[in-house]
Amino acid sequence: MENNKNSEVLKRQSKKEVLLFYCVECEELARKVAAQSQHITLQSINWRSFDDGFPNLYINNAHDIRGQHVAFLASFSSPAVIFEQLSVIYNLPRLFVASFTLVLPFFPTGSFERMEEEGDVATAFTMARILSNIPISRGGPTSLVIYDIHALQERFYFGDHVLPFFETGIPLLKQRLHQLPDAEKIVVAFPDDGAWKRFHKLLDHFPTVICTKVREGDKRIVRLKEGNPAGCHVVIVDDLVQSGGTLIECQKVLVAHGAAKVSAYVTHGVFPKRSWERFTPKNGEGSEKGFAFFWITDSCPQTVKAIENKAPFEVLSLAGSIADALQI
């Protein structure tokens, strides 16, 4: 009994005390992360601008963070907010902190990683180079936490000054699926071979369906490649959604092949230009004509606010996972 008590004390003592800074967009997520652990304390930054629009920033209690483990929760939701956050990210490690962790749940240029012809600019590589030049802290290279980066090979875009740590939101989805009343009838669908390669090992205890895109003239048509969705609750899984066109076409194909209902999960609900509206019930249509559930994480805070209390959306928070990652 005494040994167990000592073991628990040692566990508590071995936990890092982390000071967590955050950008304006991520305040709600940061509060959820801090609520997960007594070892995470929120810190504040004054996010102001000069009259010409350039940032006028101040890190509060900068002297007090010396020798402490420091983290920053970022959201690069648009080019307009990236510079001010990078200014803070480059400054924090230089304040004599014990270690520095950058949590960037969504790596925004991840889908722009290829050059198809000379002249194309792979902005994923550009962003990786920018983050690779974060100054080294007293504790060494920056730990960089990213969730479900679009292309796995992008891990090799980062230099030696950062230690990328790639996490996934799939455990949150699995937990939610097991709570459903029809959990025994779940089939996981992948909208293309890329999604299958990416996620099938994490979901290998579910029956699977794979869709594919084929070109017919000037159009790309979604077809069922393998698997049987008939009579099942089919959940389409991918890393991110933009316009949502592929998911909608995939849903139509699955229903045509007998799926009882269709839901979707993406880690990153980007939804530019309010494209999430395509998935909300309209004109009295019920969920049987669309998606039963659409699960996203809170990696894109602006989307979370926009879809709040709107069916079929449901947010699976990364807060617990981020809190765990800050202890690595």
mmCIF file of C-alpha atoms in Angstrom:
data_model
loop_
_atom_site.group_PDB
_atom_site.id
_atom_site.type_symbol
_atom_site.label_atom_id
_atom_site.label_comp_id
_atom_site.label_asym_id
_atom_site.label_seq_id
_atom_site.Cartn_x
_atom_site.Cartn_y
_atom_site.Cartn_z
ATOM 1 C CA MET A 1 0.000 0.000 0.000
ATOM 2 C CA GLU A 2 2.819 2.374 0.952
ATOM 3 C CA ASN A 3 4.644 1.525 -2.309
ATOM 4 C CA ASN A 4 1.531 2.418 -4.338
ATOM 5 C CA LYS A 5 1.285 5.781 -2.579
ATOM 6 C CA ASN A 6 4.955 6.483 -3.229
ATOM 7 C CA SER A 7 4.500 5.527 -6.871
ATOM 8 C CA GLU A 8 1.607 7.988 -7.259
ATOM 9 C CA VAL A 9 3.647 10.748 -5.611
ATOM 10 C CA LEU A 10 6.567 10.083 -7.966
ATOM 11 C CA LYS A 11 4.222 10.190 -10.973
ATOM 12 C CA ARG A 12 2.877 13.563 -9.906
ATOM 13 C CA GLN A 13 6.370 14.883 -9.259
ATOM 14 C CA SER A 14 7.613 13.688 -12.656
ATOM 15 C CA LYS A 15 4.932 15.677 -14.506
ATOM 16 C CA LYS A 16 6.161 18.819 -16.183
ATOM 17 C CA GLU A 17 4.692 22.127 -15.101
ATOM 18 C CA VAL A 18 3.789 23.740 -18.429
ATOM 19 C CA LEU A 19 3.036 27.411 -19.067
ATOM 20 C CA LEU A 20 0.656 27.578 -22.029
ATOM 21 C CA PHE A 21 0.400 30.671 -24.217
ATOM 22 C CA TYR A 22 -2.160 30.826 -27.020
ATOM 23 C CA CYS A 23 -3.361 32.932 -29.938
ATOM 24 C CA VAL A 24 -6.675 34.799 -29.809
ATOM 25 C CA GLU A 25 -8.536 32.184 -31.881
ATOM 26 C CA CYS A 26 -7.435 29.350 -29.612
ATOM 27 C CA GLU A 27 -8.537 30.780 -26.270
ATOM 28 C CA GLU A 28 -11.451 28.361 -25.828
ATOM 29 C CA LEU A 29 -9.338 25.332 -26.786
ATOM 30 C CA ALA A 30 -6.507 26.521 -24.516
ATOM 31 C CA ARG A 31 -8.890 26.726 -21.563
ATOM 32 C CA LYS A 32 -10.086 23.184 -22.283
ATOM 33 C CA VAL A 33 -6.475 21.969 -22.436
ATOM 34 C CA ALA A 34 -5.643 23.626 -19.104
ATOM 35 C CA ALA A 35 -8.752 22.080 -17.542
ATOM 36 C CA GLN A 36 -7.340 18.630 -18.368
ATOM 37 C CA SER A 37 -4.362 18.944 -16.053
ATOM 38 C CA GLN A 38 -3.339 20.776 -12.905
ATOM 39 C CA HIS A 39 0.159 20.902 -14.402
ATOM 40 C CA ILE A 40 -0.839 23.292 -17.216
ATOM 41 C CA THR A 41 -1.165 27.002 -16.432
ATOM 42 C CA LEU A 42 -2.485 29.522 -18.932
ATOM 43 C CA GLN A 43 -0.432 32.605 -19.725
ATOM 44 C CA SER A 44 -1.414 35.736 -21.616
ATOM 45 C CA ILE A 45 -0.203 37.920 -24.471
ATOM 46 C CA ASN A 46 -1.430 41.389 -25.382
ATOM 47 C CA TRP A 47 -2.387 41.111 -29.056
ATOM 48 C CA ARG A 48 -2.507 44.685 -30.308
ATOM 49 C CA SER A 49 -1.814 46.470 -33.595
ATOM 50 C CA PHE A 50 -0.203 49.735 -34.551
ATOM 51 C CA ASP A 51 -2.153 52.172 -36.695
ATOM 52 C CA ASP A 52 -0.503 50.771 -39.834
ATOM 53 C CA GLY A 53 -1.867 47.304 -39.051
ATOM 54 C CA PHE A 54 1.391 45.658 -38.020
ATOM 55 C CA PRO A 55 1.364 43.784 -34.693
ATOM 56 C CA ASN A 56 2.167 45.477 -31.399
ATOM 57 C CA LEU A 57 2.705 42.522 -29.093
ATOM 58 C CA TYR A 58 3.575 42.081 -25.436
ATOM 59 C CA ILE A 59 4.283 38.810 -23.591
ATOM 60 C CA ASN A 60 3.058 39.267 -20.042
ATOM 61 C CA ASN A 61 5.301 38.148 -17.140
ATOM 62 C CA ALA A 62 8.205 37.414 -19.495
ATOM 63 C CA HIS A 63 10.698 37.337 -16.583
ATOM 64 C CA ASP A 64 8.661 34.722 -14.741
ATOM 65 C CA ILE A 65 8.873 32.141 -17.525
ATOM 66 C CA ARG A 66 12.654 31.797 -17.297
ATOM 67 C CA GLY A 67 13.602 28.205 -16.559
ATOM 68 C CA GLN A 68 10.026 27.020 -17.182
ATOM 69 C CA HIS A 69 8.565 24.607 -19.741
ATOM 70 C CA VAL A 70 6.659 26.796 -22.179
ATOM 71 C CA ALA A 71 4.169 25.956 -24.943
ATOM 72 C CA PHE A 72 2.250 27.973 -27.507
ATOM 73 C CA LEU A 73 -1.092 26.924 -29.043
ATOM 74 C CA ALA A 74 -1.318 28.314 -32.578
ATOM 75 C CA SER A 75 -3.906 28.565 -35.332
ATOM 76 C CA PHE A 76 -2.657 29.555 -38.794
ATOM 77 C CA SER A 77 -6.190 30.001 -40.118
ATOM 78 C CA SER A 78 -5.225 32.695 -42.633
ATOM 79 C CA PRO A 79 -2.076 34.447 -43.851
ATOM 80 C CA ALA A 80 -3.265 37.578 -41.996
ATOM 81 C CA VAL A 81 -2.681 36.030 -38.543
ATOM 82 C CA ILE A 82 0.451 33.997 -39.224
ATOM 83 C CA PHE A 83 3.007 36.819 -38.923
ATOM 84 C CA GLU A 84 1.903 37.988 -35.474
ATOM 85 C CA GLN A 85 1.945 34.439 -34.144
ATOM 86 C CA LEU A 86 5.350 33.695 -35.675
ATOM 87 C CA SER A 87 6.684 36.825 -33.973
ATOM 88 C CA VAL A 88 5.681 35.363 -30.598
ATOM 89 C CA ILE A 89 6.771 31.821 -31.509
ATOM 90 C CA TYR A 90 10.258 33.051 -32.443
ATOM 91 C CA ASN A 91 10.509 35.117 -29.250
ATOM 92 C CA LEU A 92 9.396 32.656 -26.560
ATOM 93 C CA PRO A 93 12.353 30.214 -26.860
ATOM 94 C CA ARG A 94 14.767 33.125 -26.458
ATOM 95 C CA LEU A 95 13.410 34.030 -23.015
ATOM 96 C CA PHE A 96 15.658 31.435 -21.312
ATOM 97 C CA VAL A 97 12.877 28.863 -21.070
ATOM 98 C CA ALA A 98 13.670 25.255 -20.114
ATOM 99 C CA SER A 99 11.905 23.913 -23.214
ATOM 100 C CA PHE A 100 9.528 25.113 -25.911
ATOM 101 C CA THR A 101 6.637 23.254 -27.536
ATOM 102 C CA LEU A 102 4.589 24.591 -30.433
ATOM 103 C CA VAL A 103 1.145 23.018 -30.849
ATOM 104 C CA LEU A 104 -0.166 23.649 -34.358
ATOM 105 C CA PRO A 105 -3.145 21.283 -34.606
ATOM 106 C CA PHE A 106 -3.758 22.046 -38.291
ATOM 107 C CA PHE A 107 -0.811 22.445 -40.675
ATOM 108 C CA PRO A 108 -2.624 24.665 -43.183
ATOM 109 C CA THR A 109 -0.493 24.342 -46.315
ATOM 110 C CA GLY A 110 -0.296 20.555 -46.017
ATOM 111 C CA SER A 111 -2.356 19.888 -49.147
ATOM 112 C CA PHE A 112 0.017 21.990 -51.263
ATOM 113 C CA GLU A 113 2.983 19.664 -51.095
ATOM 114 C CA ARG A 114 3.480 18.696 -54.760
ATOM 115 C CA MET A 115 4.871 20.230 -57.909
ATOM 116 C CA GLU A 116 3.073 18.983 -61.003
ATOM 117 C CA GLU A 117 4.948 21.288 -63.354
ATOM 118 C CA GLU A 118 7.848 23.716 -63.200
ATOM 119 C CA GLY A 119 6.650 26.929 -61.614
ATOM 120 C CA ASP A 120 4.345 25.365 -59.008
ATOM 121 C CA VAL A 121 5.195 26.500 -55.487
ATOM 122 C CA ALA A 122 4.941 23.823 -52.775
ATOM 123 C CA THR A 123 3.923 26.090 -49.885
ATOM 124 C CA ALA A 124 3.916 23.146 -47.472
ATOM 125 C CA PHE A 125 7.701 23.109 -47.822
ATOM 126 C CA THR A 126 7.849 26.886 -47.297
ATOM 127 C CA MET A 127 5.851 26.655 -44.053
ATOM 128 C CA ALA A 128 7.977 23.737 -42.833
ATOM 129 C CA ARG A 129 11.154 25.776 -43.450
ATOM 130 C CA ILE A 130 9.748 28.752 -41.531
ATOM 131 C CA LEU A 131 8.904 26.545 -38.542
ATOM 132 C CA SER A 132 12.267 24.783 -38.780
ATOM 133 C CA ASN A 133 13.989 28.076 -38.027
ATOM 134 C CA ILE A 134 12.378 28.621 -34.634
ATOM 135 C CA PRO A 135 15.285 29.472 -32.293
ATOM 136 C CA ILE A 136 16.587 26.661 -30.109
ATOM 137 C CA SER A 137 15.692 27.049 -26.426
ATOM 138 C CA ARG A 138 17.926 26.168 -23.483
ATOM 139 C CA GLY A 139 16.349 22.725 -23.557
ATOM 140 C CA GLY A 140 17.147 22.095 -27.211
ATOM 141 C CA PRO A 141 15.035 22.001 -30.389
ATOM 142 C CA THR A 142 11.376 22.988 -30.379
ATOM 143 C CA SER A 143 8.833 20.179 -30.103
ATOM 144 C CA LEU A 144 6.221 20.673 -32.831
ATOM 145 C CA VAL A 145 2.852 18.929 -32.355
ATOM 146 C CA ILE A 146 0.692 18.546 -35.483
ATOM 147 C CA TYR A 147 -2.480 16.498 -35.973
ATOM 148 C CA ASP A 148 -3.116 14.405 -39.089
ATOM 149 C CA ILE A 149 -0.804 16.239 -41.459
ATOM 150 C CA HIS A 150 -2.124 15.848 -45.000
ATOM 151 C CA ALA A 151 0.806 13.941 -46.509
ATOM 152 C CA LEU A 152 3.017 11.765 -44.330
ATOM 153 C CA GLN A 153 6.124 12.553 -46.367
ATOM 154 C CA GLU A 154 5.875 16.153 -45.158
ATOM 155 C CA ARG A 155 7.600 15.097 -41.938
ATOM 156 C CA PHE A 156 10.807 15.114 -43.988
ATOM 157 C CA TYR A 157 10.320 18.785 -44.903
ATOM 158 C CA PHE A 158 11.305 19.888 -41.390
ATOM 159 C CA GLY A 159 14.888 20.668 -40.421
ATOM 160 C CA ASP A 160 16.896 19.568 -37.394
ATOM 161 C CA HIS A 161 15.975 22.587 -35.237
ATOM 162 C CA VAL A 162 12.485 21.188 -34.595
ATOM 163 C CA LEU A 163 11.261 17.789 -33.466
ATOM 164 C CA PRO A 164 7.930 17.143 -35.244
ATOM 165 C CA PHE A 165 5.498 15.009 -33.277
ATOM 166 C CA PHE A 166 2.618 13.794 -35.436
ATOM 167 C CA GLU A 167 -0.585 12.966 -33.608
ATOM 168 C CA THR A 168 -4.013 11.839 -34.841
ATOM 169 C CA GLY A 169 -7.629 12.513 -33.931
ATOM 170 C CA ILE A 170 -8.724 8.980 -34.839
ATOM 171 C CA PRO A 171 -8.856 7.741 -31.193
ATOM 172 C CA LEU A 172 -11.544 10.391 -30.555
ATOM 173 C CA LEU A 173 -13.579 9.056 -33.477
ATOM 174 C CA LYS A 174 -13.244 5.434 -32.309
ATOM 175 C CA GLN A 175 -14.406 6.399 -28.827
ATOM 176 C CA ARG A 176 -17.449 8.180 -30.283
ATOM 177 C CA LEU A 177 -18.343 5.315 -32.621
ATOM 178 C CA HIS A 178 -18.385 2.837 -29.737
ATOM 179 C CA GLN A 179 -20.988 5.049 -28.022
ATOM 180 C CA LEU A 180 -23.463 4.822 -30.908
ATOM 181 C CA PRO A 181 -26.504 2.548 -30.553
ATOM 182 C CA ASP A 182 -25.669 0.953 -33.927
ATOM 183 C CA ALA A 183 -21.964 0.502 -33.111
ATOM 184 C CA GLU A 184 -22.123 -3.108 -34.302
ATOM 185 C CA LYS A 185 -23.212 -1.973 -37.771
ATOM 186 C CA ILE A 186 -20.465 0.582 -38.406
ATOM 187 C CA VAL A 187 -18.527 0.375 -41.654
ATOM 188 C CA VAL A 188 -15.652 2.802 -42.321
ATOM 189 C CA ALA A 189 -15.389 4.260 -45.821
ATOM 190 C CA PHE A 190 -12.373 5.947 -47.348
ATOM 191 C CA PRO A 191 -13.029 8.462 -50.131
ATOM 192 C CA ASP A 192 -9.846 7.503 -51.991
ATOM 193 C CA ASP A 193 -6.756 5.300 -51.783
ATOM 194 C CA GLY A 194 -4.808 8.070 -50.048
ATOM 195 C CA ALA A 195 -7.211 8.142 -47.110
ATOM 196 C CA TRP A 196 -7.124 4.336 -46.928
ATOM 197 C CA LYS A 197 -3.308 4.270 -46.803
ATOM 198 C CA ARG A 198 -3.364 6.953 -44.175
ATOM 199 C CA PHE A 199 -5.944 5.614 -41.736
ATOM 200 C CA HIS A 200 -6.814 1.951 -42.350
ATOM 201 C CA LYS A 201 -4.320 0.586 -39.794
ATOM 202 C CA LEU A 202 -5.866 2.786 -37.110
ATOM 203 C CA LEU A 203 -9.360 1.491 -37.945
ATOM 204 C CA ASP A 204 -8.573 -2.090 -38.915
ATOM 205 C CA HIS A 205 -11.174 -3.661 -36.586
ATOM 206 C CA PHE A 206 -13.999 -2.058 -38.619
ATOM 207 C CA PRO A 207 -15.214 -3.434 -41.965
ATOM 208 C CA THR A 208 -14.092 -1.070 -44.725
ATOM 209 C CA VAL A 209 -15.294 0.364 -47.988
ATOM 210 C CA ILE A 210 -13.002 2.158 -50.434
ATOM 211 C CA CYS A 211 -14.195 4.674 -52.981
ATOM 212 C CA THR A 212 -12.172 5.983 -55.902
ATOM 213 C CA LYS A 213 -12.271 8.887 -58.323
ATOM 214 C CA VAL A 214 -12.307 8.129 -62.039
ATOM 215 C CA ARG A 215 -12.181 10.615 -64.878
ATOM 216 C CA GLU A 216 -15.069 10.675 -67.340
ATOM 217 C CA GLY A 217 -14.441 13.377 -69.905
ATOM 218 C CA ASP A 218 -13.852 16.614 -67.981
ATOM 219 C CA LYS A 219 -15.442 15.283 -64.784
ATOM 220 C CA ARG A 220 -14.081 13.216 -61.913
ATOM 221 C CA ILE A 221 -16.676 10.706 -60.775
ATOM 222 C CA VAL A 222 -16.679 8.922 -57.406
ATOM 223 C CA ARG A 223 -17.161 5.165 -57.682
ATOM 224 C CA LEU A 224 -17.247 2.292 -55.217
ATOM 225 C CA LYS A 225 -13.974 0.399 -55.540
ATOM 226 C CA GLU A 226 -14.386 -2.352 -52.942
ATOM 227 C CA GLY A 227 -16.460 -3.319 -49.919
ATOM 228 C CA ASN A 228 -20.180 -3.612 -49.212
ATOM 229 C CA PRO A 229 -22.023 -0.793 -47.401
ATOM 230 C CA ALA A 230 -25.495 -2.369 -47.686
ATOM 231 C CA GLY A 231 -27.611 -2.065 -44.527
ATOM 232 C CA CYS A 232 -24.831 -0.434 -42.513
ATOM 233 C CA HIS A 233 -24.059 2.915 -40.901
ATOM 234 C CA VAL A 234 -21.131 4.019 -43.051
ATOM 235 C CA VAL A 235 -18.664 6.574 -41.700
ATOM 236 C CA ILE A 236 -16.481 8.337 -44.281
ATOM 237 C CA VAL A 237 -13.042 9.154 -42.825
ATOM 238 C CA ASP A 238 -10.535 11.691 -44.148
ATOM 239 C CA ASP A 239 -7.974 14.124 -42.748
ATOM 240 C CA LEU A 240 -9.630 17.371 -43.868
ATOM 241 C CA VAL A 241 -12.528 18.900 -45.763
ATOM 242 C CA GLN A 242 -12.531 22.024 -47.885
ATOM 243 C CA SER A 243 -15.573 22.469 -50.152
ATOM 244 C CA GLY A 244 -16.936 19.032 -49.234
ATOM 245 C CA GLY A 245 -17.717 18.047 -52.815
ATOM 246 C CA THR A 246 -15.935 14.691 -52.615
ATOM 247 C CA LEU A 247 -17.705 13.742 -49.380
ATOM 248 C CA ILE A 248 -21.112 14.565 -50.851
ATOM 249 C CA GLU A 249 -20.458 12.515 -53.989
ATOM 250 C CA CYS A 250 -19.132 9.657 -51.860
ATOM 251 C CA GLN A 251 -22.273 9.767 -49.710
ATOM 252 C CA LYS A 252 -24.493 9.511 -52.794
ATOM 253 C CA VAL A 253 -22.582 6.478 -54.039
ATOM 254 C CA LEU A 254 -22.791 4.735 -50.651
ATOM 255 C CA VAL A 255 -26.545 5.333 -50.383
ATOM 256 C CA ALA A 256 -27.001 4.039 -53.943
ATOM 257 C CA HIS A 257 -25.247 0.838 -52.839
ATOM 258 C CA GLY A 258 -27.608 0.340 -49.907
ATOM 259 C CA ALA A 259 -26.033 2.151 -46.952
ATOM 260 C CA ALA A 260 -28.651 2.589 -44.199
ATOM 261 C CA LYS A 261 -27.140 5.949 -43.255
ATOM 262 C CA VAL A 262 -23.912 7.836 -43.831
ATOM 263 C CA SER A 263 -21.802 9.971 -41.486
ATOM 264 C CA ALA A 264 -18.418 11.647 -41.896
ATOM 265 C CA TYR A 265 -15.327 12.380 -39.828
ATOM 266 C CA VAL A 266 -12.485 14.749 -40.651
ATOM 267 C CA THR A 267 -9.850 15.963 -38.235
ATOM 268 C CA HIS A 268 -9.730 19.408 -39.837
ATOM 269 C CA GLY A 269 -12.970 21.129 -40.801
ATOM 270 C CA VAL A 270 -11.512 23.917 -42.929
ATOM 271 C CA PHE A 271 -14.735 24.809 -44.804
ATOM 272 C CA PRO A 272 -13.670 28.016 -46.630
ATOM 273 C CA LYS A 273 -16.450 30.427 -47.617
ATOM 274 C CA ARG A 274 -18.917 28.789 -45.210
ATOM 275 C CA SER A 275 -18.964 25.608 -47.289
ATOM 276 C CA TRP A 276 -20.149 23.752 -44.163
ATOM 277 C CA GLU A 277 -23.615 25.044 -45.049
ATOM 278 C CA ARG A 278 -23.815 22.366 -47.769
ATOM 279 C CA PHE A 279 -24.142 19.769 -45.012
ATOM 280 C CA THR A 280 -26.891 21.353 -42.915
ATOM 281 C CA PRO A 281 -30.538 20.254 -43.393
ATOM 282 C CA LYS A 282 -32.427 22.576 -45.738
ATOM 283 C CA ASN A 283 -36.043 23.022 -46.713
ATOM 284 C CA GLY A 284 -37.211 20.558 -44.111
ATOM 285 C CA GLU A 285 -35.021 17.739 -45.369
ATOM 286 C CA GLY A 286 -34.185 15.169 -42.714
ATOM 287 C CA SER A 287 -30.800 13.641 -42.000
ATOM 288 C CA GLU A 288 -31.796 10.553 -43.995
ATOM 289 C CA LYS A 289 -31.191 12.639 -47.130
ATOM 290 C CA GLY A 290 -27.790 13.839 -45.968
ATOM 291 C CA PHE A 291 -25.334 12.988 -43.242
ATOM 292 C CA ALA A 292 -26.465 11.489 -39.944
ATOM 293 C CA PHE A 293 -23.387 12.879 -38.149
ATOM 294 C CA PHE A 294 -20.471 15.024 -39.255
ATOM 295 C CA TRP A 295 -17.649 14.873 -36.711
ATOM 296 C CA ILE A 296 -14.776 17.358 -36.699
ATOM 297 C CA THR A 297 -12.181 18.275 -34.088
ATOM 298 C CA ASP A 298 -11.514 21.769 -32.762
ATOM 299 C CA SER A 299 -8.304 22.129 -34.786
ATOM 300 C CA CYS A 300 -9.935 24.963 -36.779
ATOM 301 C CA PRO A 301 -11.457 27.260 -34.105
ATOM 302 C CA GLN A 302 -13.318 29.535 -36.519
ATOM 303 C CA THR A 303 -15.230 26.589 -37.952
ATOM 304 C CA VAL A 304 -16.105 25.357 -34.456
ATOM 305 C CA LYS A 305 -17.767 28.690 -33.694
ATOM 306 C CA ALA A 306 -19.592 28.751 -37.029
ATOM 307 C CA ILE A 307 -21.125 25.260 -36.739
ATOM 308 C CA GLU A 308 -22.000 25.429 -33.039
ATOM 309 C CA ASN A 309 -25.382 23.748 -32.357
ATOM 310 C CA LYS A 310 -25.901 23.060 -36.060
ATOM 311 C CA ALA A 311 -26.844 19.556 -37.157
ATOM 312 C CA PRO A 312 -25.302 17.254 -38.264
ATOM 313 C CA PHE A 313 -22.057 18.641 -36.810
ATOM 314 C CA GLU A 314 -20.471 17.450 -33.594
ATOM 315 C CA VAL A 315 -17.074 18.551 -32.258
ATOM 316 C CA LEU A 316 -14.630 16.038 -30.780
ATOM 317 C CA SER A 317 -12.141 18.072 -28.741
ATOM 318 C CA LEU A 318 -8.388 17.574 -29.008
ATOM 319 C CA ALA A 319 -7.916 19.107 -25.548
ATOM 320 C CA GLY A 320 -7.096 15.868 -23.724
ATOM 321 C CA SER A 321 -4.732 14.707 -26.442
ATOM 322 C CA ILE A 322 -2.929 18.065 -26.480
ATOM 323 C CA ALA A 323 -2.585 18.011 -22.686
ATOM 324 C CA ASP A 324 -0.965 14.572 -22.948
ATOM 325 C CA ALA A 325 1.345 15.721 -25.750
ATOM 326 C CA LEU A 326 2.606 18.592 -23.601
ATOM 327 C CA GLN A 327 3.985 16.041 -21.137
ATOM 328 C CA ILE A 328 6.178 14.287 -23.688
#
